[in-house]
mmCIF file of C-alpha atoms in Angstrom:
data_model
loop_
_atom_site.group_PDB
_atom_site.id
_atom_site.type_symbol
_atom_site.label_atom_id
_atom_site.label_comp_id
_atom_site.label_asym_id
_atom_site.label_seq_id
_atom_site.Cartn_x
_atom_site.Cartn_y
_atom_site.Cartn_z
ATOM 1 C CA UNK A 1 45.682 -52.261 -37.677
ATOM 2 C CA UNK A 2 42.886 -53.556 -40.021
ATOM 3 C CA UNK A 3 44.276 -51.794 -43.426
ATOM 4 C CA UNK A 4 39.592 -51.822 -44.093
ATOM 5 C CA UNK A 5 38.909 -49.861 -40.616
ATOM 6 C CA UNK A 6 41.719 -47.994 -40.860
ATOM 7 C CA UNK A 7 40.098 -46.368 -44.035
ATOM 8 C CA UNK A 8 36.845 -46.171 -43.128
ATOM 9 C CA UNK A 9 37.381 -44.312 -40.263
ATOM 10 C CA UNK A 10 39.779 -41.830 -42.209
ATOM 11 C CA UNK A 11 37.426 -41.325 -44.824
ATOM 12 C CA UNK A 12 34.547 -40.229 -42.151
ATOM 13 C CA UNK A 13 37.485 -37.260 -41.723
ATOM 14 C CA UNK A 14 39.199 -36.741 -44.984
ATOM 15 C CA UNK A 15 36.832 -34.030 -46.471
ATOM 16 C CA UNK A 16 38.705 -31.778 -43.978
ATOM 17 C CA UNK A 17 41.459 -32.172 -46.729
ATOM 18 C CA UNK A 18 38.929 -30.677 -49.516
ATOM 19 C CA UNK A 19 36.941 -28.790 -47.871
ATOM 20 C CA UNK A 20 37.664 -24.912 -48.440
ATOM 21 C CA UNK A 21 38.843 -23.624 -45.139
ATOM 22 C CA UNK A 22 37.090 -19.998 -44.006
ATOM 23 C CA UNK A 23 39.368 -17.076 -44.361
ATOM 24 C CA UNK A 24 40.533 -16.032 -40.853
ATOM 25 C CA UNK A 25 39.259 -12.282 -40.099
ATOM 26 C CA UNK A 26 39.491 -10.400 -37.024
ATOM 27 C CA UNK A 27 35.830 -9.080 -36.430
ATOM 28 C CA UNK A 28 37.096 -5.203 -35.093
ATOM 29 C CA UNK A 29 33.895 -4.946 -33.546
ATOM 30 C CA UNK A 30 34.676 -7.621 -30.729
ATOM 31 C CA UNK A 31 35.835 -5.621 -27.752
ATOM 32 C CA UNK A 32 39.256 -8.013 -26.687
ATOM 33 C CA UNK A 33 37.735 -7.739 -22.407
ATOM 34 C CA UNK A 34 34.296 -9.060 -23.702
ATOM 35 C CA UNK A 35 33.683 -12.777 -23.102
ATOM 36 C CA UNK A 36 32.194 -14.276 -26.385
ATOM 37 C CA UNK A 37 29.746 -17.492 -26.302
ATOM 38 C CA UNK A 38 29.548 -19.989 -29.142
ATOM 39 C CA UNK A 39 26.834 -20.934 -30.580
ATOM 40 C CA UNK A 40 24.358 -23.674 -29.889
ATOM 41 C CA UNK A 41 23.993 -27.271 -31.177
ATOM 42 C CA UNK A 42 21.587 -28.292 -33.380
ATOM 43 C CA UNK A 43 20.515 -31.874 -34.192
ATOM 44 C CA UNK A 44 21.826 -33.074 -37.606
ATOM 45 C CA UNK A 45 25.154 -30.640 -36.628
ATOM 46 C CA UNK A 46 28.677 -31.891 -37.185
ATOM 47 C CA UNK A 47 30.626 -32.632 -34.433
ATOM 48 C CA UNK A 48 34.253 -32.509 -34.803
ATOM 49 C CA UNK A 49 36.528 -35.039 -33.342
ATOM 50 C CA UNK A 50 40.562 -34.251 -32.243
ATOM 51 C CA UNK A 51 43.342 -35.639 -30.298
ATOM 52 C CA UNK A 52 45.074 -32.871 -28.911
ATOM 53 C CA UNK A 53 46.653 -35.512 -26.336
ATOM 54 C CA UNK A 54 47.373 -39.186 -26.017
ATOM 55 C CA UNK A 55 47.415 -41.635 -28.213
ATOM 56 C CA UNK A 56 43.534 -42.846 -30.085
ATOM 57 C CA UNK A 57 42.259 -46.058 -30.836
ATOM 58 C CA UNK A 58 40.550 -47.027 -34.276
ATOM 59 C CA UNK A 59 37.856 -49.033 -31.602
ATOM 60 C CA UNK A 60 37.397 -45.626 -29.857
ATOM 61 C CA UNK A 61 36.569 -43.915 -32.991
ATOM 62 C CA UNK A 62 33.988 -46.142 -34.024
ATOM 63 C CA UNK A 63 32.331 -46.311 -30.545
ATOM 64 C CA UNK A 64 32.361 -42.969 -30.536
ATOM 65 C CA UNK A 65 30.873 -42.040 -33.624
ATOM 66 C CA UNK A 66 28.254 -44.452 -33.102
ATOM 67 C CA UNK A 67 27.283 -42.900 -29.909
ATOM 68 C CA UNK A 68 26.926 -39.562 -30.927
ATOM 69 C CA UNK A 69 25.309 -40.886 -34.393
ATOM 70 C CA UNK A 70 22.689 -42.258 -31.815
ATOM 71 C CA UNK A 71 22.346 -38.768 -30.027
ATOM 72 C CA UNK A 72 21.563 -37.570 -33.715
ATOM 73 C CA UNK A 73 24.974 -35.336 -35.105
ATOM 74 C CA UNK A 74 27.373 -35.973 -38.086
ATOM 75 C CA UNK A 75 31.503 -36.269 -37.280
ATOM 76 C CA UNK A 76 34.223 -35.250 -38.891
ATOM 77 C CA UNK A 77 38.099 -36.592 -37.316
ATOM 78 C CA UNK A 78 40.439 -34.500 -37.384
ATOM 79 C CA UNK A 79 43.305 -35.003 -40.097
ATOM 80 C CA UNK A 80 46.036 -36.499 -37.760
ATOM 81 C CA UNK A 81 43.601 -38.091 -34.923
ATOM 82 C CA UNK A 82 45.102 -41.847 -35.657
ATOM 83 C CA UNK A 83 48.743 -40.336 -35.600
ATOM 84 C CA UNK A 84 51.349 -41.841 -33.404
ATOM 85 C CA UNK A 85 54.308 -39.692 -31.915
ATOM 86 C CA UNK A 86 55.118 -41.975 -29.285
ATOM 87 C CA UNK A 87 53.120 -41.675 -26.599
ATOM 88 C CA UNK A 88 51.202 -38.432 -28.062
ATOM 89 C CA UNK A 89 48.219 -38.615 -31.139
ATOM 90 C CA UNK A 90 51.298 -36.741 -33.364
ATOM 91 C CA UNK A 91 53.331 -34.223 -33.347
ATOM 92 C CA UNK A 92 52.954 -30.971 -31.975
ATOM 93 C CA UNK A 93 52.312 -28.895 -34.706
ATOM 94 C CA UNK A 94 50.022 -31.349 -36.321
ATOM 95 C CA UNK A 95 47.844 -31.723 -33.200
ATOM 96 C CA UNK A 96 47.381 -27.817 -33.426
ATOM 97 C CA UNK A 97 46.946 -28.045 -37.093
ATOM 98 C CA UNK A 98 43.910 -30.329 -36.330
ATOM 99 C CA UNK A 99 42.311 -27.592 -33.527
ATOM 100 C CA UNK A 100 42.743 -25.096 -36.295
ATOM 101 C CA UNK A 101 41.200 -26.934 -39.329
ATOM 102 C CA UNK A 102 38.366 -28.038 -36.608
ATOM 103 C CA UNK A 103 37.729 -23.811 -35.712
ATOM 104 C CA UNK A 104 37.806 -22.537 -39.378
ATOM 105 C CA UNK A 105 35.965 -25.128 -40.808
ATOM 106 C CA UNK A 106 32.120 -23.408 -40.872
ATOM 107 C CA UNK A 107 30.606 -27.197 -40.919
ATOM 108 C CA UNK A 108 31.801 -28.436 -37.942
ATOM 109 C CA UNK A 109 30.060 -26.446 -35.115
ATOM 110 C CA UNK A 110 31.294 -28.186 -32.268
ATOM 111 C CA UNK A 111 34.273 -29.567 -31.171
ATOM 112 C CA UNK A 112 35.401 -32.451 -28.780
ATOM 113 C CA UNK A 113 38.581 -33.847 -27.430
ATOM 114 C CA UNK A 114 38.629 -37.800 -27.915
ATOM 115 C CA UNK A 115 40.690 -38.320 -24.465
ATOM 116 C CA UNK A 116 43.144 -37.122 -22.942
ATOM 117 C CA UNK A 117 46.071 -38.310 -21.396
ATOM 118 C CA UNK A 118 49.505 -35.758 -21.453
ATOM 119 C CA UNK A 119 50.410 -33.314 -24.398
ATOM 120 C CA UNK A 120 48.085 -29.710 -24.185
ATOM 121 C CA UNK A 121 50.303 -28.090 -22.596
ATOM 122 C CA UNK A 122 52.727 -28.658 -25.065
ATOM 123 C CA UNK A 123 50.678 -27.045 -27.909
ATOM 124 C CA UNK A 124 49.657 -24.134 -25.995
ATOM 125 C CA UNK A 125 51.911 -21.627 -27.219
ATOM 126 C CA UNK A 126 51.404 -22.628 -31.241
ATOM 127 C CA UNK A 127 47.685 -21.824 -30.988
ATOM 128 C CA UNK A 128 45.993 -18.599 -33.195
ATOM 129 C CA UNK A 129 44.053 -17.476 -30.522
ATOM 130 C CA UNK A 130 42.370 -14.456 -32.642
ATOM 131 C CA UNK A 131 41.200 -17.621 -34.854
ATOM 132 C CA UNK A 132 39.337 -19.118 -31.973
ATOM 133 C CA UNK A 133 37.826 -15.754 -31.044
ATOM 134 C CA UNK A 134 36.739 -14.911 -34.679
ATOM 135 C CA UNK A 135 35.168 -18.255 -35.154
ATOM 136 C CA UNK A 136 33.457 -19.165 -31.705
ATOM 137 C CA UNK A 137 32.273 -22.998 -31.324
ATOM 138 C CA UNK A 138 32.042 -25.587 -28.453
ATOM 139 C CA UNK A 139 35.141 -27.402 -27.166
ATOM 140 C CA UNK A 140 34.261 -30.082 -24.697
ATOM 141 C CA UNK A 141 36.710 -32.401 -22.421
ATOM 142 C CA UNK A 142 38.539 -32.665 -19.657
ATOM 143 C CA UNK A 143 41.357 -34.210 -17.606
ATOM 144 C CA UNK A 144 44.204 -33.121 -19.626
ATOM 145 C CA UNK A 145 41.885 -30.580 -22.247
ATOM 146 C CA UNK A 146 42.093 -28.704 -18.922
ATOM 147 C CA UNK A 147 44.936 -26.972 -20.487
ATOM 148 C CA UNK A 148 43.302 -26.170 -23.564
ATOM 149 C CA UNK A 149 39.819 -24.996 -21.882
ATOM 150 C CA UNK A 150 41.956 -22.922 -19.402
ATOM 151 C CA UNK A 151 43.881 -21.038 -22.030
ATOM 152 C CA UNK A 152 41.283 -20.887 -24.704
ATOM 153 C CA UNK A 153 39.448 -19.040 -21.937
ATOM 154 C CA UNK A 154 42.062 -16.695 -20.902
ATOM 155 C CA UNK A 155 43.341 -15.727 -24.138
ATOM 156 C CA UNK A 156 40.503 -15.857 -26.860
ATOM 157 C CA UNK A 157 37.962 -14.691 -23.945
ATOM 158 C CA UNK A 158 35.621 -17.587 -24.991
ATOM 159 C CA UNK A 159 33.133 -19.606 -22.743
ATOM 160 C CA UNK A 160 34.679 -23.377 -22.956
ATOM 161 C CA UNK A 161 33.115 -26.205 -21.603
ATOM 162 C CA UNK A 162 34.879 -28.763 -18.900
ATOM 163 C CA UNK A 163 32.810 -32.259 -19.828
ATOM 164 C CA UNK A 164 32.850 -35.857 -20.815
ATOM 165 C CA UNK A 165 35.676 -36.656 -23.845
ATOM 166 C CA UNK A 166 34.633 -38.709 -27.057
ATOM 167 C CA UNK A 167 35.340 -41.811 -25.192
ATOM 168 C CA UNK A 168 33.406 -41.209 -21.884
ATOM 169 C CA UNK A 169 30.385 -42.705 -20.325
ATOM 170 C CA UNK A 170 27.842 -40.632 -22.196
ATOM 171 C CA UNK A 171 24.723 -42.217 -20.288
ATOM 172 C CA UNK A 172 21.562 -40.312 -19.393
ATOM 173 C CA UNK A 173 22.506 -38.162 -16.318
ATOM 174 C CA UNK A 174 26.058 -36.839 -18.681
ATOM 175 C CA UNK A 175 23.729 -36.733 -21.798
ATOM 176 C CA UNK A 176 21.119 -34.381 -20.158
ATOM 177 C CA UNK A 177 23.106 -31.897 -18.640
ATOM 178 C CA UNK A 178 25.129 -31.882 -21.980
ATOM 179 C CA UNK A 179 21.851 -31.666 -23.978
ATOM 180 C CA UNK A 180 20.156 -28.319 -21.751
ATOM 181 C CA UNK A 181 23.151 -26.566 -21.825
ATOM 182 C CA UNK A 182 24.795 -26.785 -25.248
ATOM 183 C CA UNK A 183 21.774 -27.213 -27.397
ATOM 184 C CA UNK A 184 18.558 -25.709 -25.498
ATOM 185 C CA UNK A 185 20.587 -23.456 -24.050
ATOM 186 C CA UNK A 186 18.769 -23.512 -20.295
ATOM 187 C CA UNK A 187 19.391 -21.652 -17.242
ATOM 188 C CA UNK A 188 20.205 -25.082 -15.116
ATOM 189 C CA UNK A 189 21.090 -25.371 -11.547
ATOM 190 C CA UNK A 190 23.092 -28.778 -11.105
ATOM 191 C CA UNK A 191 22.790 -30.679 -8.506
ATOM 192 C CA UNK A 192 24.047 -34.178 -7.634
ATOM 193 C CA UNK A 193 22.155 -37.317 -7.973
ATOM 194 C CA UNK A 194 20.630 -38.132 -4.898
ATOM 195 C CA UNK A 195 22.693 -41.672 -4.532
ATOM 196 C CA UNK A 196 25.271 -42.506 -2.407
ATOM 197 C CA UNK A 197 27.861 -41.578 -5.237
ATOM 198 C CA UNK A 198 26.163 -38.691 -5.162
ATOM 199 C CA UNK A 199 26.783 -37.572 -1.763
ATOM 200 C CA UNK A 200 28.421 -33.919 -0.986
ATOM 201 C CA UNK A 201 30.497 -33.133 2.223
ATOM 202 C CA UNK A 202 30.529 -29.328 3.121
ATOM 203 C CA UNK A 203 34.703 -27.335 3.966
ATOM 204 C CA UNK A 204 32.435 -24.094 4.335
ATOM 205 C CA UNK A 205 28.693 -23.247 3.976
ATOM 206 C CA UNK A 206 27.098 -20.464 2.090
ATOM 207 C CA UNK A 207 26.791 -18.922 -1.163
ATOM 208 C CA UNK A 208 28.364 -16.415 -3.527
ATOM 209 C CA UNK A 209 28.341 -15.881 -7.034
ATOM 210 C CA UNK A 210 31.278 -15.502 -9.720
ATOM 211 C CA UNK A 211 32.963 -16.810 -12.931
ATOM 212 C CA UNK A 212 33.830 -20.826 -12.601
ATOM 213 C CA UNK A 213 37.176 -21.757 -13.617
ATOM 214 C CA UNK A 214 38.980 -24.808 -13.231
ATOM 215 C CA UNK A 215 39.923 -28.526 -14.036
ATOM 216 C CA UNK A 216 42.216 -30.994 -13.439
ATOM 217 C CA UNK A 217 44.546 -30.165 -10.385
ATOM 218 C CA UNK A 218 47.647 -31.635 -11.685
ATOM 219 C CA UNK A 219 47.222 -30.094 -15.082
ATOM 220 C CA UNK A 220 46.013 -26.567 -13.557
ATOM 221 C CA UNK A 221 49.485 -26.852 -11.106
ATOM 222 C CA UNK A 222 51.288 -27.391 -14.725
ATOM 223 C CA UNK A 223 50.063 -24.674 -15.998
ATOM 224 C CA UNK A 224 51.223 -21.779 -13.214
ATOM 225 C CA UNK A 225 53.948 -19.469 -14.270
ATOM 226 C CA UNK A 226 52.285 -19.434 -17.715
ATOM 227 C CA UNK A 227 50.819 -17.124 -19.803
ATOM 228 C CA UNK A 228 47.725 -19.677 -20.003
ATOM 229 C CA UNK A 229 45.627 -19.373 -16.707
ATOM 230 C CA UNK A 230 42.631 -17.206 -16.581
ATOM 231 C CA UNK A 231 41.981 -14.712 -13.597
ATOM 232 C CA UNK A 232 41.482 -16.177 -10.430
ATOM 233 C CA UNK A 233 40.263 -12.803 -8.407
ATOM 234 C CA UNK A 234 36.978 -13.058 -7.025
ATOM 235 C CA UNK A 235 36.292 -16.451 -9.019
ATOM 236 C CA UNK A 236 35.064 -19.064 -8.129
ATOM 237 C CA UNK A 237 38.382 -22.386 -8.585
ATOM 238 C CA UNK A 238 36.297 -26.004 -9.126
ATOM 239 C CA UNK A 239 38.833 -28.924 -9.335
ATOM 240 C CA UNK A 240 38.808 -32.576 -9.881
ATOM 241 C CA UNK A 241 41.694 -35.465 -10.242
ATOM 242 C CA UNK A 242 42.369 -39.131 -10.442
ATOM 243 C CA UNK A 243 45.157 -41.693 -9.372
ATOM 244 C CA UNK A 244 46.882 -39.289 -6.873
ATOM 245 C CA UNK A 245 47.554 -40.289 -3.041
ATOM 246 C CA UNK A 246 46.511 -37.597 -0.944
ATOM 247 C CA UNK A 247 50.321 -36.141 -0.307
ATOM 248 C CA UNK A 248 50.041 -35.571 -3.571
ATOM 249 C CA UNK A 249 46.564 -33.301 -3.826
ATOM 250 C CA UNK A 250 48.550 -31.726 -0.389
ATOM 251 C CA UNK A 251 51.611 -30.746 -2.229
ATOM 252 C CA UNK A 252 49.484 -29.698 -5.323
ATOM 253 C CA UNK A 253 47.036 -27.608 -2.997
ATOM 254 C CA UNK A 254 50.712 -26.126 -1.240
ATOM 255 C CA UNK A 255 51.546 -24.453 -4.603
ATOM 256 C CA UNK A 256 48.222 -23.341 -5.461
ATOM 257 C CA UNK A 257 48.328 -21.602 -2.097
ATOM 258 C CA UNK A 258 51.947 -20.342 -2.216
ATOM 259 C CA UNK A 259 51.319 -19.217 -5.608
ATOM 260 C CA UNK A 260 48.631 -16.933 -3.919
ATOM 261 C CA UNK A 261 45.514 -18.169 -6.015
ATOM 262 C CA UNK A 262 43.962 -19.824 -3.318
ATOM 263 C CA UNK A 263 43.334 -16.550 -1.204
ATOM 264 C CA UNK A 264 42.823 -14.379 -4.350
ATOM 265 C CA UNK A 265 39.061 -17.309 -5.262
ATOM 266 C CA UNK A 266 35.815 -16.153 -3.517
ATOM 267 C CA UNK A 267 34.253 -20.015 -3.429
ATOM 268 C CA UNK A 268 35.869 -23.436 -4.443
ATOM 269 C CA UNK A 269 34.406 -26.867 -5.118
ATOM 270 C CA UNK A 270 36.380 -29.856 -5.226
ATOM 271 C CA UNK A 271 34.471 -32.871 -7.702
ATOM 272 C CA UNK A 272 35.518 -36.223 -7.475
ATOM 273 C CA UNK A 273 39.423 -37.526 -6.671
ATOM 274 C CA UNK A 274 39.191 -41.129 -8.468
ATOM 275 C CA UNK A 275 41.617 -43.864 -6.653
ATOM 276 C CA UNK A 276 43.133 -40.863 -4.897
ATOM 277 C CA UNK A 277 43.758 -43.127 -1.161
ATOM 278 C CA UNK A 278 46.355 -42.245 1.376
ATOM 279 C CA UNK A 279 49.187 -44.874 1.581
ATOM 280 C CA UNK A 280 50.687 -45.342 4.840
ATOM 281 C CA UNK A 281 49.616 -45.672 8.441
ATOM 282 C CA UNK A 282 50.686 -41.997 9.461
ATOM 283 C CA UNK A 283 48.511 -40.241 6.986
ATOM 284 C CA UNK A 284 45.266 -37.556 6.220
ATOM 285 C CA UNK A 285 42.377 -38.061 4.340
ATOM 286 C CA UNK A 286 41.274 -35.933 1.028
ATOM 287 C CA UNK A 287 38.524 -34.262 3.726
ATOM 288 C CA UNK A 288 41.233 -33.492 6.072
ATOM 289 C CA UNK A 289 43.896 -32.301 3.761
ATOM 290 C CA UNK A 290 40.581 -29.802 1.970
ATOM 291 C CA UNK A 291 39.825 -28.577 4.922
ATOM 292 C CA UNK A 292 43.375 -27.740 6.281
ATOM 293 C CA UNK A 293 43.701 -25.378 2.953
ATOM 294 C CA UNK A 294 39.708 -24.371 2.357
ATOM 295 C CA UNK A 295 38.168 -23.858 5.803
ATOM 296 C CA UNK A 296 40.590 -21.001 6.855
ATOM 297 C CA UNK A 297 39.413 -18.819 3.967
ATOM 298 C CA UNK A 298 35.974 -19.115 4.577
ATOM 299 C CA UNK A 299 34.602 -18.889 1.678
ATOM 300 C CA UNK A 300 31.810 -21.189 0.300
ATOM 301 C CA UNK A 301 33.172 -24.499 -0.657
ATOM 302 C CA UNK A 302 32.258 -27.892 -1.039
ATOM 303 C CA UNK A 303 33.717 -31.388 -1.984
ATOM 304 C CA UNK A 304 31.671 -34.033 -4.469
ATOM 305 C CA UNK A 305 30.713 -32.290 -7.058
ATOM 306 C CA UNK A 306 29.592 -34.622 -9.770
ATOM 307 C CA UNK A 307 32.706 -33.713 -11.972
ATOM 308 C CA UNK A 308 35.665 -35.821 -12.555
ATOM 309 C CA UNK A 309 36.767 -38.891 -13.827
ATOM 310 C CA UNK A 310 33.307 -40.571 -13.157
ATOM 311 C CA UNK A 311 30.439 -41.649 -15.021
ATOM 312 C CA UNK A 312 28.256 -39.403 -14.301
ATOM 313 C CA UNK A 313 29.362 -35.243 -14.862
ATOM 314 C CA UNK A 314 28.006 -32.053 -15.186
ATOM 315 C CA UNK A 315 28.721 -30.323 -18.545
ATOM 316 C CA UNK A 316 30.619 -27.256 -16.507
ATOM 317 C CA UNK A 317 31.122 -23.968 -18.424
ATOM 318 C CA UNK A 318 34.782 -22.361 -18.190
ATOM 319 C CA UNK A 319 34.243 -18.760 -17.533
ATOM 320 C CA UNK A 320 30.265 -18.692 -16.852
ATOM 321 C CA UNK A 321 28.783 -16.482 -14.331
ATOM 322 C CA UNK A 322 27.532 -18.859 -11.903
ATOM 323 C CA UNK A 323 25.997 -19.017 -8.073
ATOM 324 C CA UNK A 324 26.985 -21.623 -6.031
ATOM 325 C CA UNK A 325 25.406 -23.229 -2.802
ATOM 326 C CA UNK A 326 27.773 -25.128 -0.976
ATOM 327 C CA UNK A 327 24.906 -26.590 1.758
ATOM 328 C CA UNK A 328 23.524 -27.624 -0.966
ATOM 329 C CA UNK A 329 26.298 -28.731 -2.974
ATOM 330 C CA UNK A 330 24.572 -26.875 -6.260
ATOM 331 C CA UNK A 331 25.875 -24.777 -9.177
ATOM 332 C CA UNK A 332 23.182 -22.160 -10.687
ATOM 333 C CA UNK A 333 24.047 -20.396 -14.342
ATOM 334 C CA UNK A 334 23.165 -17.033 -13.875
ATOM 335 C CA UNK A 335 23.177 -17.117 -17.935
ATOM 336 C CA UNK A 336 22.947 -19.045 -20.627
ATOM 337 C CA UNK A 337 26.517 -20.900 -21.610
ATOM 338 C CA UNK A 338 25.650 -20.502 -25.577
ATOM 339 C CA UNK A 339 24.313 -17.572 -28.064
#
């Protein structure tokens, strides 16, 4: 590594090691069932920056802080981001460290994951969860941040937001539905874009309303047993994956069901499945193996969501109060994701 970059890019996050850290108090006044929504973004806002996964590149740092310099915020890395622990960005308790520094730190007022990869679920139980509560603010990502949004959710009772990492494709469909939501603060319906990419394929038709939660498949499957998962009941389950051949998403979709949260959901919307093909000749598709589990519990559902491993996604809130139209393959906020 260039010894020059190398301390560049530290320096952009090495005020986190001066920087007076906010005293963590409990605000009594928060009832613990009451779901709490960060605040918005501003332009001119810092933007914190953590690896809570895999392993970061210098070259991802700097493309990253270049494109979010463009879209007008300040960044701040988190103090272990270029740490190597084989195949995880550092050690355990240093990745928390960084989640915690990023939360009590009053400049920073959002935070995003720079990839992800394999290692959330590992840091789950080290997190102060009363800390996230106490000081609400944005966490984006997705993929393996899955873990993180889920149990962020669940346990600190705070909207989270299921989106692009630092290093995604942040072009203009990603960059508007991230801009309404997180720092206007709109009322959006999202729909796909009307390309053949954006096509949707109907399990079940009709609409219903209730809290979204979701994420990654194999990272949700990871998770069950836990202490981690948010309610299901009466919620509405989105997922999304990448690289798995459909026995796979069958066998994942057999323990969501035997687990009992596929019957417990009132609607379900599968995104995208990137490189997800069937091997074999004897074999089902994705459609076929969604509709074997989805269509029998009629309940509205869909499959094409624009969420995923894909260039263009919806900035989805974890735990939002939503309406969703599977003939139309749409997702309506029945309130705003921020305060």
């Amino acid at each position: 590594m260039n010894f020059k970059r190398r301390q560049f890019l530290l320096t952009l996050g090495i005020s986190s090691l001066f920087t007076p850290i906010a005293p963590v108090i409990a605000n009594n006044n928060l009832s613990p069932h009451r779901i709490i929504k960060p605040p918005k973004l501003k332009l001119g806002d810092t933007i914190g920056f953590i690896a809570p996964a895999g392993l970061v590149a210098e070259k991802d740092i700097e493309k990253a802080t270049l494109t979010f310099a463009k879209l007008g915020f300040k960044i701040k890395l988190g103090k272990h981001i270029l740490d190597r622990y084989g195949y995880l960005a550092g050690t355990d308790h240093n990745r928390a460290q960084d989640i915690h520094l990023m939360f009590a730190d009053p400049a920073v007022k959002a935070i995003i994951a720079m990839r992800g990869g394999w290692g959330c679920n590992r840091i789950l139980p080290l997190l102060n969860y009363p800390l996230f509560r106490s000081h609400p603010k944005i966490i984006l990502g997705y993929s393996d941040i899955t873990s993180l949004l889920l149990a962020i959710n669940s346990r600190s009772r705070l909207i989270t937001f299921h989106g692009g990492v630092a290093t995604s494709t942040w072009n203009d469909f990603t960059v508007n539905y991230w801009r309404r939501i997180l720092l206007t603060g709109e009322l959006l319906t999202m729909e796909n874009s009307p390309t053949p990419a954006g096509k949707v394929e109907i399990i079940y038709p009709g609409t219903v309303q209730g809290k979204l939660i979701g994420g990654n498949l194999s990272v949700i499957t990871a998770m069950i047993g836990s202490a981690y998962l948010p309610s299901f009941y009466n919620n509405i389950l989105f997922l999304e994956d990448i690289g798995e051949d459909v026995y796979r998403i069958d066998r994942m979709l057999t323990q969501l069901q035997n687990f009992g949260i596929l019957n417990q959901i009132s609607g379900f919307i599968f995104g995208q499945c990137t490189n997800c093909q069937s091997s074999g000749k004897q074999t089902f598709t994705l459609r076929e193996i969604l509709q074997q589990y989805i269509q029998p519990l009629k309940i509205p559902a869909w499959y094409g969501s624009m969420i995923g491993h894909i260039q263009d996604k919806f900035t989805i809130p974890v735990g939002l109060n939503v309406e969703i139209d599977a003939d139309q393959g749409s997702i309506k906020m029945l309130e705003t994701a921020v305060s």
